[in-house]
Short mmCIF file of C-alpha atoms and ligand atoms in Angstrom, two decimals:
data_model
loop_
_atom_site.label_atom_id
_atom_site.label_comp_id
_atom_site.label_asym_id
_atom_site.label_seq_id
_atom_site.Cartn_x
_atom_site.Cartn_y
_atom_site.Cartn_z
CA MET O 1 -22.40 -30.54 12.60
CA THR O 2 -24.80 -33.38 11.95
CA ALA O 3 -25.69 -34.30 8.39
CA ALA O 4 -29.28 -33.59 7.51
CA ALA O 5 -31.46 -35.75 5.30
CA SER O 6 -32.21 -33.24 2.59
CA THR O 7 -35.56 -32.60 1.05
CA ARG O 8 -34.55 -29.19 -0.23
CA PRO O 9 -34.26 -28.57 -3.97
CA TYR O 10 -30.83 -28.54 -5.61
CA ASN O 11 -29.77 -24.96 -6.19
CA PHE O 12 -27.47 -24.29 -9.16
CA SER O 13 -27.22 -20.52 -8.63
CA ALA O 14 -23.96 -18.85 -9.66
CA GLY O 15 -24.12 -16.60 -6.61
CA PRO O 16 -25.25 -15.95 -4.04
CA ALA O 17 -25.18 -19.72 -4.11
CA ALA O 18 -26.18 -22.80 -2.15
CA ILE O 19 -24.85 -23.08 1.40
CA PRO O 20 -24.47 -26.54 3.00
CA GLU O 21 -27.73 -27.48 4.71
CA GLU O 22 -25.87 -28.41 7.91
CA VAL O 23 -24.48 -24.87 8.06
CA LEU O 24 -27.92 -23.32 7.59
CA ARG O 25 -29.38 -25.57 10.29
CA LEU O 26 -26.64 -24.73 12.77
CA ALA O 27 -26.96 -20.98 12.06
CA ALA O 28 -30.72 -21.31 12.60
CA ALA O 29 -30.27 -23.20 15.87
CA GLU O 30 -27.84 -20.57 17.15
CA MET O 31 -29.81 -17.62 15.82
CA LEU O 32 -31.38 -16.37 19.07
CA ASP O 33 -28.69 -17.38 21.54
CA TRP O 34 -25.13 -18.05 20.43
CA HIS O 35 -23.45 -20.54 22.81
CA GLY O 36 -25.38 -19.37 25.88
CA SER O 37 -24.33 -15.74 25.42
CA GLY O 38 -27.95 -14.60 25.30
CA MET O 39 -27.20 -12.84 22.02
CA SER O 40 -27.53 -13.50 18.34
CA VAL O 41 -24.19 -13.13 16.54
CA MET O 42 -25.80 -10.17 14.75
CA GLU O 43 -26.25 -8.41 18.10
CA MET O 44 -22.70 -8.77 19.41
CA SER O 45 -20.02 -6.13 19.64
CA HIS O 46 -17.32 -6.97 17.14
CA ARG O 47 -14.82 -6.16 19.90
CA GLY O 48 -16.37 -8.44 22.50
CA LYS O 49 -14.78 -11.74 23.46
CA GLU O 50 -17.60 -13.75 21.88
CA PHE O 51 -17.20 -12.33 18.40
CA ILE O 52 -13.40 -12.20 18.66
CA SER O 53 -13.46 -15.94 19.30
CA ILE O 54 -15.68 -16.48 16.25
CA TYR O 55 -13.35 -14.33 14.16
CA GLU O 56 -10.16 -16.00 15.32
CA GLN O 57 -11.56 -19.47 14.73
CA ALA O 58 -12.73 -18.52 11.24
CA GLU O 59 -9.36 -17.04 10.34
CA ALA O 60 -7.43 -20.02 11.69
CA ASP O 61 -9.71 -22.52 9.95
CA LEU O 62 -9.39 -20.70 6.65
CA ARG O 63 -5.61 -20.52 6.96
CA GLU O 64 -5.52 -24.26 7.57
CA LEU O 65 -8.00 -25.11 4.80
CA LEU O 66 -6.24 -23.06 2.12
CA ALA O 67 -2.75 -23.79 3.53
CA VAL O 68 -2.00 -20.07 3.58
CA PRO O 69 1.71 -19.54 4.39
CA ALA O 70 2.75 -17.40 7.36
CA GLN O 71 3.95 -14.48 5.24
CA PHE O 72 0.42 -13.90 3.95
CA ARG O 73 -2.25 -11.94 5.81
CA ILE O 74 -5.92 -12.89 5.70
CA LEU O 75 -8.32 -9.94 5.52
CA PHE O 76 -12.10 -9.95 5.75
CA MET O 77 -13.33 -6.92 3.84
CA GLN O 78 -16.52 -5.55 2.31
CA GLY O 79 -17.52 -4.47 -1.18
CA GLY O 80 -17.16 -7.81 -2.95
CA GLY O 81 -14.98 -8.69 -5.90
CA ILE O 82 -16.19 -5.60 -7.72
CA ALA O 83 -14.87 -3.27 -5.04
CA GLU O 84 -11.57 -5.18 -5.11
CA ASN O 85 -11.29 -4.25 -8.79
CA ALA O 86 -10.63 -0.73 -7.48
CA ILE O 87 -9.04 -1.60 -4.14
CA VAL O 88 -6.29 -3.72 -5.73
CA PRO O 89 -4.98 -0.97 -8.04
CA LEU O 90 -5.39 1.58 -5.23
CA ASN O 91 -3.07 -0.53 -3.10
CA LEU O 92 -0.75 -2.24 -5.54
CA SER O 93 -0.40 -0.20 -8.73
CA ARG O 94 1.67 2.62 -7.18
CA GLY O 95 -0.09 4.72 -9.82
CA ILE O 96 2.09 3.22 -12.54
CA SER O 97 0.77 0.28 -14.47
CA ALA O 98 -0.65 -3.22 -14.21
CA ASP O 99 -1.10 -6.09 -16.67
CA PHE O 100 -4.41 -7.87 -17.23
CA VAL O 101 -5.10 -11.18 -18.86
CA VAL O 102 -8.64 -10.91 -20.19
CA THR O 103 -10.40 -14.26 -20.36
CA GLY O 104 -14.05 -13.39 -19.72
CA SER O 105 -16.46 -10.87 -18.24
CA TRP O 106 -14.84 -10.70 -14.83
CA SER O 107 -11.27 -9.99 -15.90
CA GLN O 108 -12.67 -7.53 -18.45
CA LYS O 109 -14.44 -5.68 -15.62
CA SER O 110 -11.26 -5.66 -13.53
CA LEU O 111 -9.29 -4.14 -16.41
CA LYS O 112 -11.85 -1.40 -16.95
CA GLU O 113 -11.99 -0.40 -13.30
CA ALA O 114 -8.20 -0.37 -12.90
CA ARG O 115 -7.97 2.21 -15.70
CA LYS O 116 -9.27 4.79 -13.21
CA TYR O 117 -6.13 4.40 -11.12
CA CYS O 118 -3.26 3.40 -13.38
CA THR O 119 -2.26 2.39 -16.87
CA ALA O 120 -3.88 -0.99 -17.37
CA ASN O 121 -2.38 -3.09 -20.14
CA VAL O 122 -3.97 -6.07 -21.85
CA ALA O 123 -1.23 -8.70 -21.67
CA ALA O 124 -3.41 -11.23 -23.48
CA SER O 125 -7.07 -11.59 -24.37
CA THR O 126 -9.30 -14.37 -25.63
CA GLU O 127 -12.17 -12.06 -26.47
CA ALA O 128 -11.82 -12.66 -30.21
CA GLU O 129 -12.49 -16.38 -29.73
CA GLY O 130 -15.47 -15.69 -27.47
CA TYR O 131 -13.78 -16.49 -24.15
CA ILE O 132 -13.72 -20.25 -24.56
CA THR O 133 -9.97 -20.81 -24.13
CA LEU O 134 -7.08 -19.55 -22.00
CA PRO O 135 -4.03 -17.87 -23.54
CA ASP O 136 -0.67 -19.64 -23.16
CA PRO O 137 1.35 -17.65 -20.58
CA ALA O 138 4.45 -17.97 -22.79
CA GLY O 139 2.76 -15.52 -25.19
CA TRP O 140 1.67 -12.92 -22.65
CA GLN O 141 2.90 -9.38 -23.36
CA LEU O 142 4.04 -8.42 -19.87
CA ALA O 143 5.09 -4.79 -19.35
CA SER O 144 8.42 -4.29 -17.62
CA ASP O 145 6.99 -1.58 -15.35
CA ALA O 146 3.78 -3.39 -14.38
CA ALA O 147 3.26 -3.41 -10.61
CA TYR O 148 1.21 -6.60 -10.78
CA VAL O 149 -0.41 -9.06 -13.18
CA HIS O 150 -4.13 -9.72 -12.78
CA ILE O 151 -5.97 -12.86 -13.80
CA CYS O 152 -9.42 -14.23 -13.01
CA SER O 153 -8.60 -17.81 -12.12
CA ASN O 154 -12.20 -18.97 -12.65
CA GLU O 155 -14.44 -17.01 -15.00
CA THR O 156 -17.86 -17.55 -13.45
CA ILE O 157 -19.85 -16.42 -16.50
CA HIS O 158 -17.86 -18.05 -19.31
CA GLY O 159 -16.97 -21.22 -17.43
CA VAL O 160 -13.21 -21.03 -18.02
CA GLU O 161 -10.78 -22.06 -15.25
CA TYR O 162 -7.00 -22.11 -14.98
CA GLN O 163 -6.03 -25.68 -14.14
CA THR O 164 -2.64 -24.43 -12.95
CA LEU O 165 -1.72 -20.89 -12.04
CA PRO O 166 0.86 -19.21 -14.28
CA ASP O 167 4.43 -19.13 -12.96
CA LEU O 168 5.38 -15.51 -13.57
CA LYS O 169 8.96 -15.98 -12.38
CA ALA O 170 9.50 -18.64 -15.02
CA LEU O 171 8.37 -16.03 -17.57
CA GLY O 172 11.04 -13.65 -16.28
CA CYS O 173 8.45 -11.46 -14.54
CA GLN O 174 9.04 -10.40 -10.94
CA ALA O 175 5.65 -8.68 -10.49
CA PRO O 176 3.19 -10.32 -8.09
CA LEU O 177 0.28 -12.29 -9.51
CA VAL O 178 -3.18 -11.14 -8.41
CA ILE O 179 -5.94 -13.70 -8.73
CA ASP O 180 -9.68 -13.15 -8.55
CA PHE O 181 -10.66 -16.54 -7.12
CA SER O 182 -14.21 -15.50 -6.12
CA SER O 183 -15.93 -18.46 -7.73
CA HIS O 184 -13.54 -21.34 -7.05
CA VAL O 185 -11.91 -20.51 -3.72
CA ALA O 186 -11.69 -23.64 -1.55
CA SER O 187 -12.66 -25.90 -4.45
CA ARG O 188 -9.01 -26.84 -5.09
CA PRO O 189 -5.65 -26.09 -3.48
CA VAL O 190 -3.87 -22.80 -4.23
CA ASP O 191 -0.15 -22.72 -5.13
CA TRP O 192 0.76 -19.70 -2.99
CA SER O 193 4.32 -19.67 -4.30
CA ARG O 194 2.87 -18.22 -7.51
CA VAL O 195 0.50 -15.70 -5.90
CA GLY O 196 0.93 -12.23 -4.41
CA LEU O 197 -2.70 -11.51 -3.65
CA ALA O 198 -5.97 -13.40 -3.98
CA PHE O 199 -9.45 -12.01 -3.49
CA GLY O 200 -12.98 -13.30 -3.62
CA GLY O 201 -16.47 -12.62 -2.37
CA ALA O 202 -17.82 -15.30 -0.04
CA GLN O 203 -21.17 -15.79 -1.73
CA LYS O 204 -20.10 -18.35 -4.31
CA ASN O 205 -18.24 -20.95 -2.33
CA LEU O 206 -17.71 -19.78 1.25
CA GLY O 207 -20.97 -18.48 2.67
CA PRO O 208 -23.30 -15.50 2.46
CA ALA O 209 -22.78 -12.25 0.56
CA GLY O 210 -21.27 -9.38 2.51
CA VAL O 211 -17.75 -10.50 3.26
CA THR O 212 -14.83 -10.42 0.85
CA LEU O 213 -11.79 -12.54 1.48
CA VAL O 214 -8.37 -11.07 0.68
CA VAL O 215 -5.16 -13.05 1.12
CA VAL O 216 -2.17 -10.81 0.60
CA ARG O 217 1.59 -11.26 0.88
CA GLU O 218 2.97 -9.04 3.61
CA ASP O 219 5.47 -7.18 1.42
CA LEU O 220 2.57 -5.83 -0.67
CA LEU O 221 1.10 -3.96 2.29
CA GLY O 222 1.83 -0.28 2.83
CA HIS O 223 1.97 0.99 -0.76
CA ALA O 224 -1.53 2.44 -1.12
CA LEU O 225 -2.07 5.59 -3.14
CA PRO O 226 -2.76 8.66 -0.96
CA ALA O 227 -6.35 8.79 -2.24
CA CYS O 228 -7.08 5.22 -1.11
CA PRO O 229 -9.90 5.22 1.49
CA SER O 230 -8.52 4.20 4.89
CA ALA O 231 -11.06 1.38 5.18
CA PHE O 232 -9.70 -0.04 1.91
CA ASP O 233 -5.99 0.34 2.66
CA TYR O 234 -4.78 -3.24 3.07
CA LYS O 235 -2.20 -2.18 5.64
CA THR O 236 -4.81 -0.44 7.78
CA VAL O 237 -7.11 -3.43 7.49
CA ALA O 238 -4.28 -5.84 8.34
CA ASP O 239 -2.98 -3.76 11.25
CA ASN O 240 -6.48 -3.72 12.72
CA ARG O 241 -7.19 -7.40 12.07
CA SER O 242 -10.08 -6.46 9.75
CA MET O 243 -11.68 -4.36 12.49
CA TYR O 244 -10.71 -0.85 11.44
CA ASN O 245 -14.37 -0.48 10.61
CA THR O 246 -17.14 -2.81 11.79
CA PRO O 247 -16.66 -6.03 9.87
CA PRO O 248 -19.61 -7.95 8.41
CA THR O 249 -19.97 -10.02 11.56
CA TRP O 250 -22.86 -12.27 10.50
CA ALA O 251 -21.27 -13.09 7.15
CA ILE O 252 -17.96 -13.91 8.83
CA TYR O 253 -19.76 -16.16 11.31
CA VAL O 254 -21.61 -18.13 8.62
CA ALA O 255 -18.45 -18.34 6.52
CA GLY O 256 -16.74 -19.68 9.65
CA LEU O 257 -19.38 -22.40 9.96
CA THR O 258 -18.76 -23.24 6.32
CA PHE O 259 -15.02 -23.56 7.02
CA GLN O 260 -15.84 -26.02 9.82
CA TRP O 261 -18.07 -27.96 7.44
CA LEU O 262 -15.30 -28.03 4.84
CA LYS O 263 -12.87 -29.42 7.41
CA GLN O 264 -15.38 -32.13 8.35
CA GLN O 265 -15.69 -33.07 4.67
CA GLY O 266 -11.94 -33.69 4.51
CA GLY O 267 -10.75 -30.22 3.53
CA VAL O 268 -9.91 -28.73 0.17
CA ALA O 269 -8.19 -31.86 -1.19
CA ALA O 270 -11.37 -33.87 -0.59
CA MET O 271 -13.48 -31.10 -2.12
CA GLU O 272 -11.24 -31.12 -5.18
CA ARG O 273 -11.74 -34.87 -5.67
CA ARG O 274 -15.48 -34.40 -5.32
CA ASN O 275 -15.50 -31.43 -7.70
CA ILE O 276 -13.54 -33.39 -10.31
CA ALA O 277 -16.09 -36.21 -10.10
CA LYS O 278 -19.06 -33.83 -10.25
CA SER O 279 -17.82 -31.81 -13.20
CA ARG O 280 -16.71 -34.93 -15.09
CA LEU O 281 -20.18 -36.43 -14.71
CA LEU O 282 -21.81 -33.36 -16.25
CA TYR O 283 -19.26 -32.65 -19.01
CA ASP O 284 -19.13 -36.30 -20.07
CA PHE O 285 -22.88 -36.37 -20.40
CA ILE O 286 -22.93 -33.14 -22.42
CA ASP O 287 -20.07 -34.26 -24.69
CA HIS O 288 -21.83 -37.52 -25.50
CA SER O 289 -25.11 -35.81 -26.26
CA GLN O 290 -26.38 -34.53 -29.62
CA PHE O 291 -28.88 -32.34 -27.79
CA TYR O 292 -26.66 -30.25 -25.51
CA VAL O 293 -23.33 -28.55 -26.07
CA ASN O 294 -20.57 -26.85 -24.06
CA LYS O 295 -18.25 -24.72 -26.16
CA VAL O 296 -15.30 -24.28 -23.80
CA ALA O 297 -11.99 -25.95 -24.75
CA ARG O 298 -11.68 -29.13 -22.71
CA ASP O 299 -8.48 -28.24 -20.90
CA CYS O 300 -9.90 -24.89 -19.74
CA ARG O 301 -13.28 -26.00 -18.47
CA SER O 302 -14.43 -24.82 -15.09
CA ARG O 303 -15.23 -27.40 -12.43
CA MET O 304 -17.52 -24.87 -10.76
CA ASN O 305 -19.53 -23.18 -13.49
CA VAL O 306 -20.73 -25.22 -16.44
CA PRO O 307 -22.42 -23.16 -19.16
CA PHE O 308 -24.26 -25.29 -21.69
CA PHE O 309 -26.71 -24.82 -24.51
CA LEU O 310 -29.61 -26.73 -25.95
CA ARG O 311 -28.87 -27.04 -29.64
CA ASP O 312 -32.49 -26.06 -30.19
CA GLU O 313 -32.77 -22.91 -28.12
CA SER O 314 -36.52 -22.67 -28.64
CA ARG O 315 -36.78 -25.35 -25.94
CA ASN O 316 -35.00 -23.38 -23.26
CA GLU O 317 -38.11 -22.34 -21.35
CA ALA O 318 -39.50 -25.87 -21.34
CA PHE O 319 -36.17 -27.19 -20.11
CA LEU O 320 -36.07 -24.72 -17.23
CA ALA O 321 -39.70 -25.32 -16.28
CA GLY O 322 -39.11 -29.08 -16.22
CA ALA O 323 -35.98 -28.61 -14.12
CA LYS O 324 -37.83 -26.47 -11.62
CA ALA O 325 -40.62 -29.03 -11.34
CA ARG O 326 -37.94 -31.58 -10.38
CA GLY O 327 -36.44 -29.29 -7.78
CA LEU O 328 -33.48 -28.11 -9.85
CA LEU O 329 -33.28 -24.36 -9.39
CA GLN O 330 -31.56 -21.35 -11.03
CA LEU O 331 -30.16 -23.04 -14.14
CA LYS O 332 -30.74 -20.14 -16.51
CA GLY O 333 -27.50 -18.92 -18.10
CA HIS O 334 -26.07 -15.44 -17.60
CA LYS O 335 -27.79 -12.94 -19.86
CA SER O 336 -24.55 -12.10 -21.68
CA VAL O 337 -23.98 -15.73 -22.69
CA GLY O 338 -27.50 -17.19 -22.82
CA GLY O 339 -28.39 -20.85 -22.60
CA MET O 340 -27.96 -22.62 -19.27
CA ARG O 341 -25.40 -22.56 -16.53
CA ALA O 342 -25.03 -25.11 -13.77
CA SER O 343 -22.94 -23.78 -10.90
CA ILE O 344 -21.80 -26.78 -8.91
CA TYR O 345 -19.85 -25.31 -6.01
CA ASN O 346 -18.64 -27.19 -2.95
CA ALA O 347 -22.11 -27.27 -1.40
CA MET O 348 -23.57 -29.14 -4.39
CA PRO O 349 -23.48 -32.91 -3.75
CA ILE O 350 -22.84 -35.33 -6.58
CA ALA O 351 -26.47 -36.47 -6.18
CA GLY O 352 -27.52 -32.98 -7.29
CA VAL O 353 -25.42 -33.23 -10.44
CA GLN O 354 -26.81 -36.70 -11.10
CA ALA O 355 -30.35 -35.32 -10.71
CA LEU O 356 -29.51 -32.65 -13.30
CA VAL O 357 -28.08 -35.22 -15.72
CA ASP O 358 -31.20 -37.36 -15.21
CA HIS O 359 -33.38 -34.37 -16.08
CA MET O 360 -31.28 -33.55 -19.15
CA GLN O 361 -31.51 -37.14 -20.36
CA GLU O 362 -35.22 -37.36 -19.73
CA PHE O 363 -35.88 -34.00 -21.38
CA GLU O 364 -33.92 -35.01 -24.47
CA ARG O 365 -35.88 -38.27 -24.69
CA THR O 366 -39.29 -36.60 -24.44
CA GLN O 367 -38.37 -33.93 -27.02
CA SER O 368 -37.13 -36.20 -29.80
C1 LIG A 401 -19.21 -12.82 -8.45
C2 LIG A 401 -17.88 -12.44 -8.91
C3 LIG A 401 -17.37 -11.15 -8.71
C4 LIG A 401 -18.18 -10.02 -8.11
O1 LIG A 401 -18.52 -10.18 -6.82
P1 LIG A 401 -19.38 -9.06 -6.07
O2 LIG A 401 -19.54 -9.61 -4.72
O3 LIG A 401 -20.69 -8.92 -6.81
O4 LIG A 401 -18.62 -7.79 -6.10
C5 LIG A 401 -16.09 -10.87 -9.13
N1 LIG A 401 -15.34 -11.81 -9.72
C6 LIG A 401 -15.79 -13.06 -9.94
C7 LIG A 401 -14.91 -14.07 -10.59
C8 LIG A 401 -17.08 -13.41 -9.54
O5 LIG A 401 -17.53 -14.66 -9.76
#
């Protein structure tokens, strides 16, 4: 993939989010005829040798990028993170109970959905503080009969991120940890020794909407409730290498190109260094400003999603209009939180964050 000199705007969307320009260019170049096959990827049988090769490469690249151990299976599913909120309890709860650590909108949604399938306990919640911290695992109220413990490892809306995953075994809990890593997958390494299952939609950090990544430890397969749809039974999906039903072939292909791009950038460790630098640049600017504020506790701040507020909210529209005029798109905050949100996923270069900081500085100067 050759680097392109970009003239495109910087896109701060929370999702579906920016895709590396090189990936978009390659997908465009291969659109009508993939590798001399005479077919677009969208027109191929998912059981043909062309698509199988695309699939196998994507799976292998992802396994390498995320250092997924051999005892975990990689599944490419559909329905997004929201469907997984049901699919996880259908497969893992055994109809008994599960524990949820509620740290923002996404874990709250997961808890609510799981209640359709099992007893869902709140092991800890930061709702009372407004979702700006993370609860110390030592204080979590873990139920002895819980089949799993669910966390959202990066809360996309509230901008709260676990800097290390909880070690449930050290807390005396044998249940597997389930992480919703939709919005920070591949932005930092994953400690798989602490994880039983991870899921995430691709449209934040891995590619287009339509494919959901599930990484699941093998011993957790085969326990689905009888009512679980076959297409959502992890064992069925795993046994059929994600081809029990027609997989989202185009989305898997573009995600696969993104995996190649990530490898060319130096992999997840290099992305993590870049993401630390990007988020530090933005948070440092905000923290030194009298004009903008981020309310999240410093040790819980997300490297991917940075919600911030203008202290004078009457200037929000002017701020967004000025940003758009400079080619800085989709900075409006989520409606439940308000203010602004800059999502700075892997595809956002540090130059994009610098351009945002420049706008923020300039806007502050012209307003005072
Ligand atoms: C976006 C997001 C989801 C939902 O993804 P869908 O593809 O809309 O189902 C779930 N969890 C987190 C953390 C997200 O950021």
